[in-house]
Amino acid sequence: VSASMDTTARIWSASSGECMRELKGHEHEVTCVSFSPGGEHVLTASADRTAKLWAAASGECERTLAGHRGCVQSAAFSPDGRKVLTAAADRTARIWSAASGACVLTLEGHRHDVVSCASWSPDGAEVVTASFDRTAKLWDAVSGECVLTLAGHRGIVTSAAWSPDGTSVVTASADGTAKAWSAESGQCTMTFEGHQGWVRSAVWSPDGRQVLTASADNTARIWDAVSGACDRVFNGHEEAVTSAVWSADGQQVLLGSSDSTATIWSAASGALVRTLEGHQGSVVSAAFSPSS
């Protein structure tokens, strides 16, 4: 599934590259897209200040989460699928009931209007947020208390994600780097350097051994999580790579780009597998279904 500045999200066949469904309903660009843990629902975030839940099979909008006072930058289901976490350009992240659409918790504490990203820990007990205030913060998902602040980037922090074992966090920044941090101590344990532009996103591989980054330098990179060495560079997009994620089995990588396409690559060989074309604007987010 992909999200675009053309105000739509699209569901694609990963095997054929065919667009199966177009999700229309947002009034402004769609900033983020993700699947529910079971793959039955798609979640979108938008500059229209809402997030929406869609039925993946029919493409129908089932629920709209309204309440943020700024562009919703990211949206993600909790690991159990019962809650939704959003981050917005109103200095807050929010936790919502997926069933009722009610806001159950507001996370406040960042010092810049834009909270750029928010993601759940693997056990759903904590949340990490990234902000234009150059920090990331860890929060208790029940009490809403800020547990840790990760400070060290020299530019805005564009994304933050947990390692599969929940012991570490990786952040991406406009300073051209990604950083790994201990979720216990808040200490920076590794800096991934080599991109020639903003790093737009960073995520761990499913086995936790590698980190995947997307950059405004038109490339994505795979890094060794232990040594920090760059293992692979994905070249092929004509404009910024805005999003990069792994398939559930770690075999493939899905990239979104400002050139209006999304691409699927072999993680092992670096070969281009498929190009997904059809959006009329920048692809700003893309995700594999859990079964892909």
Coordinates of N, CA and C in Angstrom, one line a residue, residues 14 28 30 42 46 51 60 93 116 124 129 131 133 136 138 140 143-144 147 150 154 173 200 207 242 265 269 282:
A14 N 1.7 -7.1 -4.8 CA 3.2 -7.1 -4.7 C 3.8 -8.0 -5.8
H28 N -6.7 16.5 1.8 CA -5.3 17.0 1.5 C -4.4 15.8 1.3
V30 N -2.0 12.6 1.6 CA -1.9 11.6 2.6 C -0.4 11.4 2.9
V42 N -6.4 -0.8 6.6 CA -5.4 0.1 6.2 C -5.6 1.4 7.0
S46 N -3.2 12.2 7.3 CA -3.3 13.2 6.3 C -3.1 14.6 6.8
A51 N -6.9 11.1 10.6 CA -6.4 9.7 10.2 C -7.7 8.9 9.9
E60 N -13.4 0.7 1.6 CA -14.3 1.6 2.2 C -13.7 2.2 3.5
A93 N 1.3 13.7 20.2 CA 0.9 12.4 19.6 C -0.3 12.0 20.4
S116 N 7.0 14.5 14.1 CA 7.1 14.0 12.8 C 6.7 12.5 12.6
G124 N 3.8 -3.1 22.8 CA 2.8 -2.1 23.0 C 2.7 -1.3 24.3
T129 N 8.4 8.9 19.9 CA 8.0 10.0 19.0 C 9.3 10.7 18.5
S131 N 10.6 14.4 16.6 CA 10.2 15.8 16.5 C 11.2 16.7 15.8
D133 N 12.0 19.3 17.1 CA 12.9 19.9 18.1 C 14.2 19.2 18.3
A136 N 14.0 12.7 20.1 CA 13.0 11.7 20.1 C 12.6 11.4 21.6
L138 N 10.6 8.7 24.5 CA 10.0 7.5 24.8 C 8.9 7.8 25.9
D140 N 5.4 6.2 28.3 CA 4.6 5.1 28.8 C 3.2 5.1 28.1
S143 N 0.2 5.5 30.9 CA 0.1 6.8 31.7 C 0.4 8.0 30.9
G144 N 1.0 7.9 29.8 CA 1.4 9.1 29.0 C 2.6 9.8 29.5
V147 N 9.3 9.0 29.4 CA 10.2 8.1 30.2 C 11.7 8.5 29.9
L150 N 15.8 11.3 23.8 CA 17.0 11.0 23.1 C 17.5 12.2 22.3
R154 N 21.8 16.8 15.2 CA 22.1 18.2 14.9 C 21.0 18.8 13.9
S173 N 17.4 11.7 10.7 CA 17.5 13.1 10.9 C 17.9 13.9 9.6
R200 N 15.2 10.5 5.7 CA 13.8 10.7 5.9 C 13.2 9.6 6.8
D207 N 14.9 -9.2 11.6 CA 15.8 -10.0 12.5 C 16.7 -9.1 13.4
T242 N 11.5 8.8 0.1 CA 10.8 9.4 1.3 C 10.5 8.3 2.3
W265 N 12.5 -4.1 -4.1 CA 13.9 -4.5 -4.4 C 14.2 -5.8 -3.6
S269 N 20.3 -9.0 -2.9 CA 21.1 -8.7 -4.1 C 21.1 -7.2 -4.5
S282 N 3.9 12.9 -5.3 CA 5.0 12.3 -4.6 C 4.4 11.1 -3.7

